[in-house]
Amino acid sequence: METLLYDQNVELTTTQTMKALVYHGPGKKAWEDKPVPTIKAPTDAIVKIVKTTICGTDLHIMKGDVPTVTDGRIIGHEGVGIIEEVGKGVTNFKKGDHVIISCITSCGKCEYCKKGMYSHCEDGGWILGNLIDGTQAEFVRIPHADNSLYPIPAGADEEALVMLSDILPTGFECGVLNGQVKPGDTVAIVGAGPIGLAALLTAQFYSPAEIILIDMDENRLVVAKTFGATRTINSGAENTIDKIKSLTKGKGVDVAIEAVGVPATFELCQEIIAPGGHIANIGVHGKSVMLHLEKLWSQNVTITTRLVDTVTTPLLLKTVQSKKLQPNQLITHHFKLSDIVNAYETFGNAAREKALKVILTNE
Amino acid sequence: METLLYDQNVELTTTQTMKALVYHGPGKKAWEDKPVPTIKAPTDAIVKIVKTTICGTDLHIMKGDVPTVTDGRIIGHEGVGIIEEVGKGVTNFKKGDHVIISCITSCGKCEYCKKGMYSHCEDGGWILGNLIDGTQAEFVRIPHADNSLYPIPAGADEEALVMLSDILPTGFECGVLNGQVKPGDTVAIVGAGPIGLAALLTAQFYSPAEIILIDMDENRLVVAKTFGATRTINSGAENTIDKIKSLTKGKGVDVAIEAVGVPATFELCQEIIAPGGHIANIGVHGKSVMLHLEKLWSQNVTITTRLVDTVTTPLLLKTVQSKKLQPNQLITHHFKLSDIVNAYETFGNAAREKALKVILTNE
Amino acid sequence: METLLYDQNVELTTTQTMKALVYHGPGKKAWEDKPVPTIKAPTDAIVKIVKTTICGTDLHIMKGDVPTVTDGRIIGHEGVGIIEEVGKGVTNFKKGDHVIISCITSCGKCEYCKKGMYSHCEDGGWILGNLIDGTQAEFVRIPHADNSLYPIPAGADEEALVMLSDILPTGFECGVLNGQVKPGDTVAIVGAGPIGLAALLTAQFYSPAEIILIDMDENRLVVAKTFGATRTINSGAENTIDKIKSLTKGKGVDVAIEAVGVPATFELCQEIIAPGGHIANIGVHGKSVMLHLEKLWSQNVTITTRLVDTVTTPLLLKTVQSKKLQPNQLITHHFKLSDIVNAYETFGNAAREKALKVILTNE
Amino acid sequence: METLLYDQNVELTTTQTMKALVYHGPGKKAWEDKPVPTIKAPTDAIVKIVKTTICGTDLHIMKGDVPTVTDGRIIGHEGVGIIEEVGKGVTNFKKGDHVIISCITSCGKCEYCKKGMYSHCEDGGWILGNLIDGTQAEFVRIPHADNSLYPIPAGADEEALVMLSDILPTGFECGVLNGQVKPGDTVAIVGAGPIGLAALLTAQFYSPAEIILIDMDENRLVVAKTFGATRTINSGAENTIDKIKSLTKGKGVDVAIEAVGVPATFELCQEIIAPGGHIANIGVHGKSVMLHLEKLWSQNVTITTRLVDTVTTPLLLKTVQSKKLQPNQLITHHFKLSDIVNAYETFGNAAREKALKVILTNE
């Protein structure tokens, strides 16, 4: 009823329009006019996008791999912006506040949110740019704004904070925290794409002795070195398992972080894990993998999976403010938001373009 | 060199003989004469067996499934006994002390032992009745006795304590602790054999709300009920997944303990686990299993494997002394040690004989 | 301004009245007419009290010991009831729902709430019957209802659930969880009043080997035995330290729970704690205590304090539903709500009346 | 009997002598001849000292503050050396091995050692240079050598590793681990002496946002800045509590590490700790302190004490090898071992001499 009322208002007043990137089925997208979103529930906020980015998941959506995304949906689940309007139930924010938009929507009051497992929020989770319209637009509606937005401290580098919407909490929570990285550990990260590199940056919070990055793209391995990898292995050119075994005196690594999402890389993690070690999966897998319990049953290993909860966003923000973490290292390209179709082209050819994350600015 | 010296001594004195159960290749075993073991290292103890038992693993050995066990080996890795002699380096025990023999030998000074991961001790681990002679004999030599034996308190029920050699720490460490059972949890235990029942008994330390036992053997499910299962599911007669889903409002269980060791039961654990849940593997697997990462990648699950470390033996001993745990519930049959071949016959037909654990007494 | 508006409305409509227990300064209280509370914020709920109780803290308030409580305040922070009305922002509850009222109000969206430390909620914490009107009344307004109320399952014993408002989470969180009670532990609880007994009931979730209750009131020690204490010590009649030392072979207890709140009992905890042990303070202290760092600095002890967060209410509810916890054991007396002045008289003379918790029913 | 035999041998052969620093009662010490120590138990090793140092505790001993140290005792509990001889039970080391000597002797087989609480080892703990002769000598006997010595990797900077005998594990275990320092935390370290600085160096393993060092010695605060302190407060010149409150928006610090050992500094920790915070005591206290439970009872704080266990020595060694930790930062002065009396003079006037740790080399 309340929603109806709002919809009526929208129709009665002159509907404002904005530009947004809209999905129109596999392979089809357009930068087109859409109505500016309006408050639908008292806990909503409308945010004017300042900067956003493109995620690997968005590429999957565009291919038609994510069936929950339907024709007409505005894509995107990352960004920073300025509060345009808040519902009557929003108390943490007001018009004009600068905010980080979390990729995960959290109601703060369901069983899962109370446990800090926002990814499975009963009225949220990953819905932005998936079940509801997203951030690759001039404006976005954020439900449960008090729990799903984070205030940007005065003077912060807002562009860098776009990396806190998704990629850094993902690398940190699913990879580093689940992998239980400790001082002195030997850590292998399989996959040196943006997510693997986010795990690399945040693994250093815990001072492991070795962080070994494994990938087939030599350029990414060079980048990994500059981001703090102590060693790199080009798995296309070297025998990864032999090399890891020789580096670890035959024992294997304490933590293996899977940041690709295909059977071969998960298989590799099983081969290189030491007794008592942790395999932390970040990759979005499309197929089952073989789990070698005939070997692992006695190896005291722990395997974890996780959809990012973004429960560590406040912690990450503190590490950015204190310069322990420099998220802008992940940014390689800049575009105007209105030039997003070209940005997709660049990001979609990441290896060729040497692209990690692209920033889209709403000018 | 030192060892050589000892061997010479043995030959010079009259070698004493004892009776022991000896493996002679697949399908062949004999209750026959063997030399009484002697101290080989200053940290050894010789223990006179008072009571021992047979493990499911021993049945596998007898079939030839455990290639590390060779012709001539005395089998058995469980039991209680009385110290007959100690090496000069043993300080925790003296002749006449009553002891529990741990199935895991721990040196107490390697990297793994210092971490409490005795199962991977660099000079121990599971060697008893495997790489060295075991406990199904009148005497046994226990290396690293100070760390591998536990004193039996005066007045304790020694027979019950045979269950502390292997089965109870296995169910507790690999199943309950790794599964992180908490008050109020819903726990499923797949497999109601001795190991599953050991997990059932020790899961109750943490007051879960529900413990659901799943098996195809109706007799075992009846036993499980008397041991504290709040529900049982006969997976041969009912649709287990549907039933679990209906019991948990579609959510699944917080903890799934795999206590069988075949792909189908591990598969079942994946089907019934709730988001955020723990799958704790106890089963000794002979084959790989499918891991459904295409579904689980986003479910925040934790999967663990473990060879028992027996690091909880002192804790378990306290729970036995305080009657929180009554291990003799697991004992169904008694034999004289000299009647061990019949005991194997009974234990090898556990379902027909309604056997859980058999006690062999050295009279 | 919004509040003003509501107040105006209240004056414009016919104000409904109810009966409530009102504090009028030290030593003065009255069961008198007050306006029925109304919704002030969209996240509020109005609850019709079904059953409530009196807390030791209420006695302190009545003496004038709690300066934040001012003349005219309705007292009480425990109870169960039925939702009468909800604000527009409340989604977990609707009119007619049966609920447990938590003694702690939690907004679910401040820094502390997100950490599970509801006791320090920036817009809540312990405010009921303290900074805002409480539950010893026919109706109560509950702010942040979605996060501060808990649904009562159909068929539950509602009277028993009054114990989940405060006393059981307090004993459990501040005593048992902070004390890190483990299977096989030796636990001492100093003070066998309602809070100490709540710790006793919930400590049993973790199967300690010994739970020793210490008090000077013989009647309470008798009750403690029936609630599961393995031993009791009358500290007025026996040398407590000597007795504990003799029970623990000179070592002391693994966990000491302080449930009184005076220097002497905290002192006792320091005397009886084993190396590596935990002292968990529950008591509300009015004075500083001596901390014997000259002795404890090398003893690897942990001392904790905590105002209850009620973050375990869902867990406790599951243990009640599964009969692991029977909160009605704590209830000794029943009164009509309108007879609350007499109930205070009984509860205020707890030793003489052998009173633990009294139930007040709004008939 | 075996001991007797060894003692006889010593008398029968020509007793070898060495130089050592010997305590002769309060205020009296001498660099004098003592017999070279010999193997007394099969688990002993004799180590030739290469480098040693002086600890603040040694100064206390020299003043007569440590009653367990008696006339004739060789002082010192830190150092690196070369194995001269091992008993028959020692298997981790052989003559010629380079080793770190731990200040804590651990048998590896008592209840406390099995829990990783080596400080309370039933046949060890802090005995070196206390109950048995210590390391400020040309040779030292190390009991339970397998568990109390650590191998020095080839090519390591041995001098730096002297800091792993005591000071770094103490700062790390008692301060940083007990304080549960996390990424993004605000940490205060009260006392910028060697122990406080050791906590500062190792706190950085966990990437806190702020580490505030508090001391009255300006020189030490300057050093602290170069060691990674983000801020310093001269508590003699500034109002520490006000400054901390203003730095933390009135909230206080997440972790307060007490590294002095007097009532005033422990008092300060209580004043500056945030709700939910950790106070980790490292200081060796001679007197009781006031614990302000009247304020802290509701603040959800954790207070810990600990005698260093040295259980993290292997971890610390890995961080040194990987350059995450550079212990030689703590070394300010060098002396020949034979010049130890002068070294005591310098170290005893640490403020004037700007001394942190002194290295004594056995040339």
PDB file of N, CA, C and O in Angstrom, chain A residues 43-44 68 77 102-114 117-132 141-145 147-149 307-310, chain B residues 298-299, chain C residues 91-92:
ATOM      1  N   THR A  43      13.614   2.470   5.055  1.00  0.00           N
ATOM      2  CA  THR A  43      15.034   2.192   5.298  1.00  0.00           C
ATOM      3  C   THR A  43      15.890   2.378   4.043  1.00  0.00           C
ATOM      4  O   THR A  43      17.080   2.106   4.069  1.00  0.00           O
ATOM      5  N   ASP A  44      15.290   2.849   2.961  1.00  0.00           N
ATOM      6  CA  ASP A  44      16.033   3.078   1.709  1.00  0.00           C
ATOM      7  C   ASP A  44      16.814   4.385   1.742  1.00  0.00           C
ATOM      8  O   ASP A  44      16.443   5.326   2.442  1.00  0.00           O
ATOM      9  N   THR A  68      19.542 -15.149 -12.591  1.00  0.00           N
ATOM     10  CA  THR A  68      18.692 -14.268 -11.783  1.00  0.00           C
ATOM     11  C   THR A  68      18.633 -12.850 -12.339  1.00  0.00           C
ATOM     12  O   THR A  68      17.747 -12.074 -11.971  1.00  0.00           O
ATOM     13  N   HIS A  77      27.448  -3.377  -8.769  1.00  0.00           N
ATOM     14  CA  HIS A  77      27.239  -3.554  -7.320  1.00  0.00           C
ATOM     15  C   HIS A  77      28.370  -2.929  -6.509  1.00  0.00           C
ATOM     16  O   HIS A  77      28.564  -3.278  -5.354  1.00  0.00           O
ATOM     17  N   SER A 102      28.119  -0.928  -0.281  1.00  0.00           N
ATOM     18  CA  SER A 102      28.557  -2.318  -0.170  1.00  0.00           C
ATOM     19  C   SER A 102      27.874  -3.164  -1.228  1.00  0.00           C
ATOM     20  O   SER A 102      26.703  -2.946  -1.547  1.00  0.00           O
ATOM     21  N   CYS A 103      28.578  -4.139  -1.768  1.00  0.00           N
ATOM     22  CA  CYS A 103      27.958  -5.031  -2.763  1.00  0.00           C
ATOM     23  C   CYS A 103      26.906  -5.929  -2.129  1.00  0.00           C
ATOM     24  O   CYS A 103      26.079  -6.500  -2.823  1.00  0.00           O
ATOM     25  N   ILE A 104      26.956  -6.015  -0.794  1.00  0.00           N
ATOM     26  CA  ILE A 104      26.017  -6.870  -0.064  1.00  0.00           C
ATOM     27  C   ILE A 104      25.044  -5.983   0.706  1.00  0.00           C
ATOM     28  O   ILE A 104      25.463  -5.079   1.422  1.00  0.00           O
ATOM     29  N   THR A 105      23.776  -6.266   0.554  1.00  0.00           N
ATOM     30  CA  THR A 105      22.736  -5.551   1.287  1.00  0.00           C
ATOM     31  C   THR A 105      22.419  -6.333   2.557  1.00  0.00           C
ATOM     32  O   THR A 105      22.212  -7.549   2.501  1.00  0.00           O
ATOM     33  N   SER A 106      22.382  -5.632   3.674  1.00  0.00           N
ATOM     34  CA  SER A 106      22.194  -6.290   4.970  1.00  0.00           C
ATOM     35  C   SER A 106      21.090  -5.598   5.750  1.00  0.00           C
ATOM     36  O   SER A 106      21.147  -4.387   5.973  1.00  0.00           O
ATOM     37  N   CYS A 107      20.112  -6.372   6.202  1.00  0.00           N
ATOM     38  CA  CYS A 107      18.990  -5.771   6.934  1.00  0.00           C
ATOM     39  C   CYS A 107      19.338  -5.504   8.392  1.00  0.00           C
ATOM     40  O   CYS A 107      18.689  -4.711   9.060  1.00  0.00           O
ATOM     41  N   GLY A 108      20.356  -6.235   8.901  1.00  0.00           N
ATOM     42  CA  GLY A 108      20.792  -6.005  10.281  1.00  0.00           C
ATOM     43  C   GLY A 108      19.894  -6.649  11.321  1.00  0.00           C
ATOM     44  O   GLY A 108      20.159  -6.545  12.518  1.00  0.00           O
ATOM     45  N   LYS A 109      18.857  -7.347  10.911  1.00  0.00           N
ATOM     46  CA  LYS A 109      17.943  -7.860  11.928  1.00  0.00           C
ATOM     47  C   LYS A 109      17.440  -9.280  11.681  1.00  0.00           C
ATOM     48  O   LYS A 109      16.575  -9.742  12.417  1.00  0.00           O
ATOM     49  N   CYS A 110      17.968  -9.936  10.671  1.00  0.00           N
ATOM     50  CA  CYS A 110      17.596 -11.350  10.486  1.00  0.00           C
ATOM     51  C   CYS A 110      18.631 -12.236  11.184  1.00  0.00           C
ATOM     52  O   CYS A 110      19.671 -11.773  11.634  1.00  0.00           O
ATOM     53  N   GLU A 111      18.332 -13.507  11.239  1.00  0.00           N
ATOM     54  CA  GLU A 111      19.213 -14.467  11.905  1.00  0.00           C
ATOM     55  C   GLU A 111      20.624 -14.409  11.328  1.00  0.00           C
ATOM     56  O   GLU A 111      21.612 -14.431  12.062  1.00  0.00           O
ATOM     57  N   TYR A 112      20.742 -14.331  10.013  1.00  0.00           N
ATOM     58  CA  TYR A 112      22.070 -14.329   9.390  1.00  0.00           C
ATOM     59  C   TYR A 112      22.818 -13.020   9.663  1.00  0.00           C
ATOM     60  O   TYR A 112      24.015 -13.039   9.954  1.00  0.00           O
ATOM     61  N   CYS A 113      22.135 -11.899   9.538  1.00  0.00           N
ATOM     62  CA  CYS A 113      22.814 -10.623   9.804  1.00  0.00           C
ATOM     63  C   CYS A 113      23.324 -10.565  11.234  1.00  0.00           C
ATOM     64  O   CYS A 113      24.419 -10.075  11.496  1.00  0.00           O
ATOM     65  N   LYS A 114      22.534 -11.092  12.176  1.00  0.00           N
ATOM     66  CA  LYS A 114      22.960 -11.061  13.578  1.00  0.00           C
ATOM     67  C   LYS A 114      24.205 -11.904  13.799  1.00  0.00           C
ATOM     68  O   LYS A 114      24.954 -11.669  14.743  1.00  0.00           O
ATOM     69  N   MET A 117      26.718 -12.848   9.022  1.00  0.00           N
ATOM     70  CA  MET A 117      26.756 -13.521   7.725  1.00  0.00           C
ATOM     71  C   MET A 117      25.820 -12.785   6.770  1.00  0.00           C
ATOM     72  O   MET A 117      24.808 -13.313   6.326  1.00  0.00           O
ATOM     73  N   TYR A 118      26.185 -11.535   6.491  1.00  0.00           N
ATOM     74  CA  TYR A 118      25.313 -10.654   5.704  1.00  0.00           C
ATOM     75  C   TYR A 118      25.047 -11.216   4.309  1.00  0.00           C
ATOM     76  O   TYR A 118      24.030 -10.888   3.687  1.00  0.00           O
ATOM     77  N   SER A 119      25.974 -12.000   3.795  1.00  0.00           N
ATOM     78  CA  SER A 119      25.811 -12.561   2.457  1.00  0.00           C
ATOM     79  C   SER A 119      24.511 -13.352   2.332  1.00  0.00           C
ATOM     80  O   SER A 119      23.990 -13.516   1.236  1.00  0.00           O
ATOM     81  N   HIS A 120      24.021 -13.862   3.449  1.00  0.00           N
ATOM     82  CA  HIS A 120      22.802 -14.658   3.422  1.00  0.00           C
ATOM     83  C   HIS A 120      21.628 -13.937   4.088  1.00  0.00           C
ATOM     84  O   HIS A 120      20.646 -14.574   4.463  1.00  0.00           O
ATOM     85  N   CYS A 121      21.734 -12.633   4.151  1.00  0.00           N
ATOM     86  CA  CYS A 121      20.649 -11.806   4.719  1.00  0.00           C
ATOM     87  C   CYS A 121      19.321 -12.211   4.092  1.00  0.00           C
ATOM     88  O   CYS A 121      19.201 -12.352   2.871  1.00  0.00           O
ATOM     89  N   GLU A 122      18.307 -12.365   4.938  1.00  0.00           N
ATOM     90  CA  GLU A 122      17.016 -12.851   4.448  1.00  0.00           C
ATOM     91  C   GLU A 122      16.265 -11.807   3.619  1.00  0.00           C
ATOM     92  O   GLU A 122      15.325 -12.139   2.906  1.00  0.00           O
ATOM     93  N   ASP A 123      16.692 -10.557   3.734  1.00  0.00           N
ATOM     94  CA  ASP A 123      16.077  -9.514   2.917  1.00  0.00           C
ATOM     95  C   ASP A 123      17.162  -8.725   2.168  1.00  0.00           C
ATOM     96  O   ASP A 123      17.026  -7.527   1.940  1.00  0.00           O
ATOM     97  N   GLY A 124      18.259  -9.415   1.856  1.00  0.00           N
ATOM     98  CA  GLY A 124      19.349  -8.721   1.180  1.00  0.00           C
ATOM     99  C   GLY A 124      20.310  -9.731   0.562  1.00  0.00           C
ATOM    100  O   GLY A 124      19.889 -10.575  -0.214  1.00  0.00           O
ATOM    101  N   GLY A 125      21.571  -9.638   0.956  1.00  0.00           N
ATOM    102  CA  GLY A 125      22.587 -10.465   0.311  1.00  0.00           C
ATOM    103  C   GLY A 125      23.040  -9.764  -0.960  1.00  0.00           C
ATOM    104  O   GLY A 125      22.956  -8.534  -1.082  1.00  0.00           O
ATOM    105  N   TRP A 126      23.497 -10.551  -1.949  1.00  0.00           N
ATOM    106  CA  TRP A 126      23.871  -9.911  -3.207  1.00  0.00           C
ATOM    107  C   TRP A 126      22.628  -9.714  -4.060  1.00  0.00           C
ATOM    108  O   TRP A 126      22.193 -10.619  -4.762  1.00  0.00           O
ATOM    109  N   ILE A 127      22.049  -8.551  -3.957  1.00  0.00           N
ATOM    110  CA  ILE A 127      20.866  -8.229  -4.767  1.00  0.00           C
ATOM    111  C   ILE A 127      21.140  -7.075  -5.730  1.00  0.00           C
ATOM    112  O   ILE A 127      20.565  -7.006  -6.798  1.00  0.00           O
ATOM    113  N   LEU A 128      22.063  -6.181  -5.378  1.00  0.00           N
ATOM    114  CA  LEU A 128      22.378  -4.995  -6.205  1.00  0.00           C
ATOM    115  C   LEU A 128      22.895  -5.404  -7.582  1.00  0.00           C
ATOM    116  O   LEU A 128      23.858  -6.180  -7.691  1.00  0.00           O
ATOM    117  N   GLY A 129      22.286  -4.870  -8.620  1.00  0.00           N
ATOM    118  CA  GLY A 129      22.726  -5.206  -9.972  1.00  0.00           C
ATOM    119  C   GLY A 129      22.474  -6.659 -10.298  1.00  0.00           C
ATOM    120  O   GLY A 129      23.093  -7.233 -11.185  1.00  0.00           O
ATOM    121  N   ASN A 130      21.545  -7.240  -9.561  1.00  0.00           N
ATOM    122  CA  ASN A 130      21.223  -8.664  -9.716  1.00  0.00           C
ATOM    123  C   ASN A 130      19.692  -8.800  -9.624  1.00  0.00           C
ATOM    124  O   ASN A 130      19.024  -8.914 -10.656  1.00  0.00           O
ATOM    125  N   LEU A 131      19.151  -8.688  -8.432  1.00  0.00           N
ATOM    126  CA  LEU A 131      17.692  -8.750  -8.272  1.00  0.00           C
ATOM    127  C   LEU A 131      17.051  -7.370  -8.265  1.00  0.00           C
ATOM    128  O   LEU A 131      15.847  -7.251  -8.469  1.00  0.00           O
ATOM    129  N   ILE A 132      17.846  -6.361  -7.971  1.00  0.00           N
ATOM    130  CA  ILE A 132      17.360  -4.977  -8.053  1.00  0.00           C
ATOM    131  C   ILE A 132      18.384  -4.172  -8.856  1.00  0.00           C
ATOM    132  O   ILE A 132      19.506  -4.640  -9.079  1.00  0.00           O
ATOM    133  N   ARG A 141      19.172   3.148  -5.811  1.00  0.00           N
ATOM    134  CA  ARG A 141      18.433   2.999  -4.546  1.00  0.00           C
ATOM    135  C   ARG A 141      19.095   1.903  -3.725  1.00  0.00           C
ATOM    136  O   ARG A 141      19.294   0.790  -4.230  1.00  0.00           O
ATOM    137  N   ILE A 142      19.442   2.205  -2.472  1.00  0.00           N
ATOM    138  CA  ILE A 142      20.078   1.220  -1.592  1.00  0.00           C
ATOM    139  C   ILE A 142      19.113   0.873  -0.464  1.00  0.00           C
ATOM    140  O   ILE A 142      18.818   1.706   0.393  1.00  0.00           O
ATOM    141  N   PRO A 143      18.596  -0.356  -0.451  1.00  0.00           N
ATOM    142  CA  PRO A 143      17.730  -0.768   0.658  1.00  0.00           C
ATOM    143  C   PRO A 143      18.560  -0.952   1.937  1.00  0.00           C
ATOM    144  O   PRO A 143      19.773  -1.158   1.870  1.00  0.00           O
ATOM    145  N   HIS A 144      17.906  -0.897   3.063  1.00  0.00           N
ATOM    146  CA  HIS A 144      18.580  -1.082   4.363  1.00  0.00           C
ATOM    147  C   HIS A 144      19.864  -0.272   4.409  1.00  0.00           C
ATOM    148  O   HIS A 144      20.956  -0.784   4.693  1.00  0.00           O
ATOM    149  N   ALA A 145      19.704   1.023   4.121  1.00  0.00           N
ATOM    150  CA  ALA A 145      20.869   1.886   3.946  1.00  0.00           C
ATOM    151  C   ALA A 145      21.752   1.956   5.185  1.00  0.00           C
ATOM    152  O   ALA A 145      22.978   1.971   5.076  1.00  0.00           O
ATOM    153  N   ASN A 147      22.627  -0.202   7.242  1.00  0.00           N
ATOM    154  CA  ASN A 147      23.532  -1.341   7.370  1.00  0.00           C
ATOM    155  C   ASN A 147      24.291  -1.662   6.089  1.00  0.00           C
ATOM    156  O   ASN A 147      25.162  -2.528   6.089  1.00  0.00           O
ATOM    157  N   SER A 148      23.968  -1.019   4.992  1.00  0.00           N
ATOM    158  CA  SER A 148      24.548  -1.393   3.702  1.00  0.00           C
ATOM    159  C   SER A 148      25.427  -0.308   3.095  1.00  0.00           C
ATOM    160  O   SER A 148      26.044  -0.518   2.053  1.00  0.00           O
ATOM    161  N   LEU A 149      25.481   0.830   3.738  1.00  0.00           N
ATOM    162  CA  LEU A 149      26.377   1.907   3.317  1.00  0.00           C
ATOM    163  C   LEU A 149      27.363   2.173   4.446  1.00  0.00           C
ATOM    164  O   LEU A 149      27.068   1.889   5.602  1.00  0.00           O
ATOM    165  N   LEU A 307      30.672 -16.606   0.324  1.00  0.00           N
ATOM    166  CA  LEU A 307      30.272 -15.416  -0.409  1.00  0.00           C
ATOM    167  C   LEU A 307      30.586 -14.275   0.539  1.00  0.00           C
ATOM    168  O   LEU A 307      30.289 -14.337   1.726  1.00  0.00           O
ATOM    169  N   VAL A 308      31.231 -13.245  -0.006  1.00  0.00           N
ATOM    170  CA  VAL A 308      31.682 -12.159   0.865  1.00  0.00           C
ATOM    171  C   VAL A 308      30.527 -11.620   1.711  1.00  0.00           C
ATOM    172  O   VAL A 308      29.406 -11.458   1.225  1.00  0.00           O
ATOM    173  N   ASP A 309      30.818 -11.365   2.992  1.00  0.00           N
ATOM    174  CA  ASP A 309      29.805 -10.809   3.888  1.00  0.00           C
ATOM    175  C   ASP A 309      29.938  -9.286   4.030  1.00  0.00           C
ATOM    176  O   ASP A 309      29.015  -8.637   4.492  1.00  0.00           O
ATOM    177  N   THR A 310      31.104  -8.765   3.654  1.00  0.00           N
ATOM    178  CA  THR A 310      31.430  -7.334   3.834  1.00  0.00           C
ATOM    179  C   THR A 310      31.334  -6.910   5.293  1.00  0.00           C
ATOM    180  O   THR A 310      31.179  -5.728   5.582  1.00  0.00           O
TER     181      THR A 310
ATOM    182  N   SER B 298      29.264 -20.399  -2.530  1.00  0.00           N
ATOM    183  CA  SER B 298      28.666 -19.213  -1.895  1.00  0.00           C
ATOM    184  C   SER B 298      27.966 -19.545  -0.579  1.00  0.00           C
ATOM    185  O   SER B 298      27.240 -18.719  -0.036  1.00  0.00           O
ATOM    186  N   GLN B 299      28.192 -20.753  -0.064  1.00  0.00           N
ATOM    187  CA  GLN B 299      27.399 -21.186   1.092  1.00  0.00           C
ATOM    188  C   GLN B 299      28.131 -21.056   2.432  1.00  0.00           C
ATOM    189  O   GLN B 299      27.637 -21.492   3.460  1.00  0.00           O
TER     190      GLN B 299
ATOM    191  N   THR C  91       9.529  -4.969  10.974  1.00  0.00           N
ATOM    192  CA  THR C  91       9.161  -6.003   9.995  1.00  0.00           C
ATOM    193  C   THR C  91       9.192  -7.405  10.572  1.00  0.00           C
ATOM    194  O   THR C  91       8.621  -8.323   9.998  1.00  0.00           O
ATOM    195  N   ASN C  92       9.894  -7.594  11.678  1.00  0.00           N
ATOM    196  CA  ASN C  92       9.969  -8.955  12.242  1.00  0.00           C
ATOM    197  C   ASN C  92       8.725  -9.327  13.044  1.00  0.00           C
ATOM    198  O   ASN C  92       8.500 -10.513  13.311  1.00  0.00           O
TER     199      ASN C  92
END
